[in-house]
Short mmCIF file of C-alpha atoms in Angstrom, two decimals:
data_model
loop_
_atom_site.label_atom_id
_atom_site.label_comp_id
_atom_site.label_asym_id
_atom_site.label_seq_id
_atom_site.Cartn_x
_atom_site.Cartn_y
_atom_site.Cartn_z
CA MET A 1 -107.85 85.59 36.77
CA PRO A 2 -109.36 84.09 33.35
CA LYS A 3 -111.94 81.09 33.23
CA ARG A 4 -110.58 77.46 32.90
CA ALA A 5 -111.63 75.88 30.03
CA PRO A 6 -114.65 72.79 30.95
CA ALA A 7 -113.31 69.75 31.33
CA LYS A 8 -113.85 67.30 28.42
CA PRO A 9 -116.61 64.64 29.76
CA ALA A 10 -114.63 61.57 30.65
CA PRO A 11 -116.24 58.60 28.08
CA ALA A 12 -119.33 56.65 29.10
CA ALA A 13 -118.01 53.33 30.39
CA THR A 14 -119.50 50.45 28.39
CA LYS A 15 -120.91 48.24 30.32
CA VAL A 16 -120.71 44.76 30.87
CA GLY A 17 -122.03 41.72 32.42
CA TRP A 18 -120.57 39.38 35.37
CA LEU A 19 -119.58 36.71 32.51
CA GLU A 20 -118.12 37.64 29.12
CA HIS A 21 -115.75 36.54 26.26
CA VAL A 22 -112.35 37.91 26.02
CA ASP A 23 -109.00 37.18 23.63
CA LEU A 24 -105.89 36.80 25.27
CA PRO A 25 -104.57 37.41 21.51
CA GLU A 26 -100.55 37.47 22.25
CA LEU A 27 -101.34 33.38 24.34
CA GLY A 28 -103.29 32.99 21.32
CA LEU A 29 -106.46 32.24 23.38
CA PHE A 30 -109.49 33.78 21.99
CA ALA A 31 -113.33 33.61 23.02
CA GLU A 32 -112.32 32.02 26.13
CA LYS A 33 -115.04 32.92 28.77
CA ALA A 34 -114.05 35.17 31.75
CA LYS A 35 -115.71 35.99 35.17
CA ILE A 36 -115.64 39.74 35.57
CA ASP A 37 -114.84 40.20 39.14
CA THR A 38 -114.71 43.44 40.54
CA GLY A 39 -113.88 41.69 44.62
CA ALA A 40 -110.34 40.74 42.42
CA ARG A 41 -107.47 43.51 42.16
CA THR A 42 -105.40 41.77 39.58
CA SER A 43 -106.49 39.46 36.84
CA SER A 44 -105.89 35.94 36.96
CA LEU A 45 -105.18 33.11 34.19
CA HIS A 46 -105.44 29.37 34.64
CA VAL A 47 -102.12 27.56 33.54
CA ASP A 48 -101.54 23.76 34.30
CA ARG A 49 -97.56 24.27 34.52
CA ILE A 50 -94.99 26.96 35.32
CA ALA A 51 -91.24 26.98 34.98
CA PRO A 52 -89.57 29.76 35.62
CA TYR A 53 -85.81 30.48 34.67
CA VAL A 54 -83.83 33.42 34.37
CA ASP A 55 -82.51 33.71 30.65
CA GLU A 56 -79.29 34.52 29.37
CA ASN A 57 -79.22 38.39 29.66
CA GLY A 58 -80.60 37.49 33.63
CA GLN A 59 -84.56 38.43 32.45
CA HIS A 60 -86.76 36.49 34.44
CA ARG A 61 -88.82 33.97 32.40
CA ALA A 62 -91.49 31.35 32.11
CA LYS A 63 -92.21 28.34 30.14
CA ILE A 64 -95.73 27.80 30.95
CA THR A 65 -98.11 25.27 29.56
CA LYS A 66 -101.80 25.34 30.06
CA TYR A 67 -104.32 22.41 27.97
CA VAL A 68 -107.40 24.41 26.81
CA ARG A 69 -110.27 22.05 26.41
CA HIS A 70 -113.64 23.10 24.41
CA ALA A 71 -116.81 21.41 24.32
CA GLY A 72 -116.91 19.34 21.43
CA GLU A 73 -113.51 19.71 20.98
CA PRO A 74 -110.10 17.49 22.02
CA ARG A 75 -107.93 18.81 24.26
CA LYS A 76 -104.85 21.02 23.30
CA THR A 77 -101.64 22.27 24.94
CA VAL A 78 -100.30 25.31 24.57
CA HIS A 79 -96.60 26.52 25.62
CA TRP A 80 -95.90 29.61 25.49
CA ASP A 81 -92.17 31.61 26.71
CA VAL A 82 -92.70 34.56 28.89
CA GLU A 83 -90.95 37.62 30.17
CA ILE A 84 -92.09 37.84 34.11
CA ARG A 85 -92.90 41.17 35.37
CA ASP A 86 -93.26 40.31 39.02
CA PHE A 87 -93.99 37.86 41.87
CA ARG A 88 -96.83 38.63 43.52
CA SER A 89 -98.45 37.16 46.98
CA VAL A 90 -102.20 36.96 46.55
CA LYS A 91 -104.56 35.96 49.07
CA SER A 92 -107.45 33.62 47.61
CA SER A 93 -111.06 33.87 47.51
CA ASN A 94 -110.50 31.08 50.61
CA GLY A 95 -108.07 32.99 52.71
CA ALA A 96 -105.12 31.42 51.74
CA VAL A 97 -101.84 33.04 50.39
CA GLU A 98 -99.94 32.27 47.37
CA GLU A 99 -96.98 33.63 45.64
CA ARG A 100 -97.63 33.73 41.51
CA VAL A 101 -95.56 34.90 38.81
CA VAL A 102 -97.42 38.22 37.03
CA ILE A 103 -96.79 38.62 33.45
CA ALA A 104 -98.62 41.57 30.80
CA THR A 105 -100.51 40.72 27.85
CA MET A 106 -102.91 42.08 25.83
CA LEU A 107 -106.40 41.64 26.98
CA LYS A 108 -109.44 42.64 24.38
CA LEU A 109 -112.87 42.66 25.90
CA GLY A 110 -115.55 43.62 23.12
CA THR A 111 -114.13 46.32 21.34
CA VAL A 112 -111.08 47.58 23.42
CA ALA A 113 -107.90 45.93 23.42
CA ARG A 114 -105.47 46.80 26.33
CA LYS A 115 -102.10 45.61 28.05
CA ARG A 116 -102.99 44.29 31.33
CA GLU A 117 -101.43 42.58 34.25
CA PHE A 118 -102.22 38.37 34.91
CA THR A 119 -101.10 36.07 38.01
CA LEU A 120 -100.63 32.62 37.19
CA THR A 121 -101.93 29.95 38.77
CA ASN A 122 -103.81 26.88 38.68
CA ARG A 123 -107.62 28.02 38.51
CA LYS A 124 -108.29 23.81 37.42
CA GLU A 125 -110.92 23.66 40.30
CA MET A 126 -112.60 27.05 39.47
CA ARG A 127 -115.36 27.26 37.06
CA TYR A 128 -113.74 29.75 34.93
CA GLN A 129 -109.93 29.84 33.97
CA ILE A 130 -109.82 32.98 33.64
CA LEU A 131 -110.80 36.29 35.98
CA VAL A 132 -110.96 39.44 35.21
CA GLY A 133 -110.60 42.04 38.07
CA ARG A 134 -110.78 45.54 38.53
CA LYS A 135 -107.29 46.69 37.14
CA GLY A 136 -107.85 44.88 34.12
CA LEU A 137 -110.98 46.64 33.66
CA GLY A 138 -109.95 49.82 34.98
CA LYS A 139 -112.05 52.66 34.12
CA LEU A 140 -113.53 51.61 30.89
CA PHE A 141 -116.04 49.16 32.15
CA LEU A 142 -119.14 49.11 33.94
CA VAL A 143 -120.42 45.87 35.50
CA ASP A 144 -123.59 44.85 35.58
CA PRO A 145 -124.01 42.02 37.89
CA SER A 146 -127.46 40.60 36.58
CA ALA A 147 -126.26 39.98 33.31
CA LYS A 148 -123.53 37.92 30.91
CA PHE A 149 -122.73 38.14 27.75
CA LEU A 150 -122.75 42.01 27.23
CA LEU A 151 -120.29 42.48 24.66
CA ASP A 152 -120.35 39.00 22.40
CA GLU A 153 -120.04 39.29 18.72
CA LEU A 154 -120.30 35.75 18.44
CA PRO A 155 -122.63 34.39 15.87
CA ALA A 156 -125.72 32.85 17.93
CA LYS A 157 -125.34 29.36 16.84
CA ALA A 158 -121.64 29.90 18.68
CA LYS A 159 -122.77 31.37 22.30
CA ASP A 160 -123.14 28.48 24.89
CA PRO A 161 -126.54 28.86 26.47
CA THR A 162 -125.31 26.86 29.14
CA ALA A 163 -122.99 29.58 30.93
#
């Protein structure tokens, strides 16, 4: 029996902290603080208003409103019209089950950009409006829970020392 060729080693996982800056370029969100949460299966994104509808082709879509706030800047309102990938029941950290809209959008974490699913919910009471769960990380990242902003490419003056 012929010998099997050795398997290629998996690429080394990039180390990330429990808090990182991420981009959601298809939604126009850049350098947003995101909590990296291996306890959460799916990633989630705070939105202020969701209006699901069915378009003329029978496709499920949603009109989304989000208020974007950055320190020292006036609040701005962004609107998206997105395709709904699914509706999913999600159990939050407090044990409540919520039916959420699921969308797929590009997530850029460091130099890695991949299409990922996000549930949409009101995270207004949460400290971070974006949560990246296990499925968002895939096998590409290793989380160091004692560190934060390991991937930052922001200029030093743009980093928030209070994060």
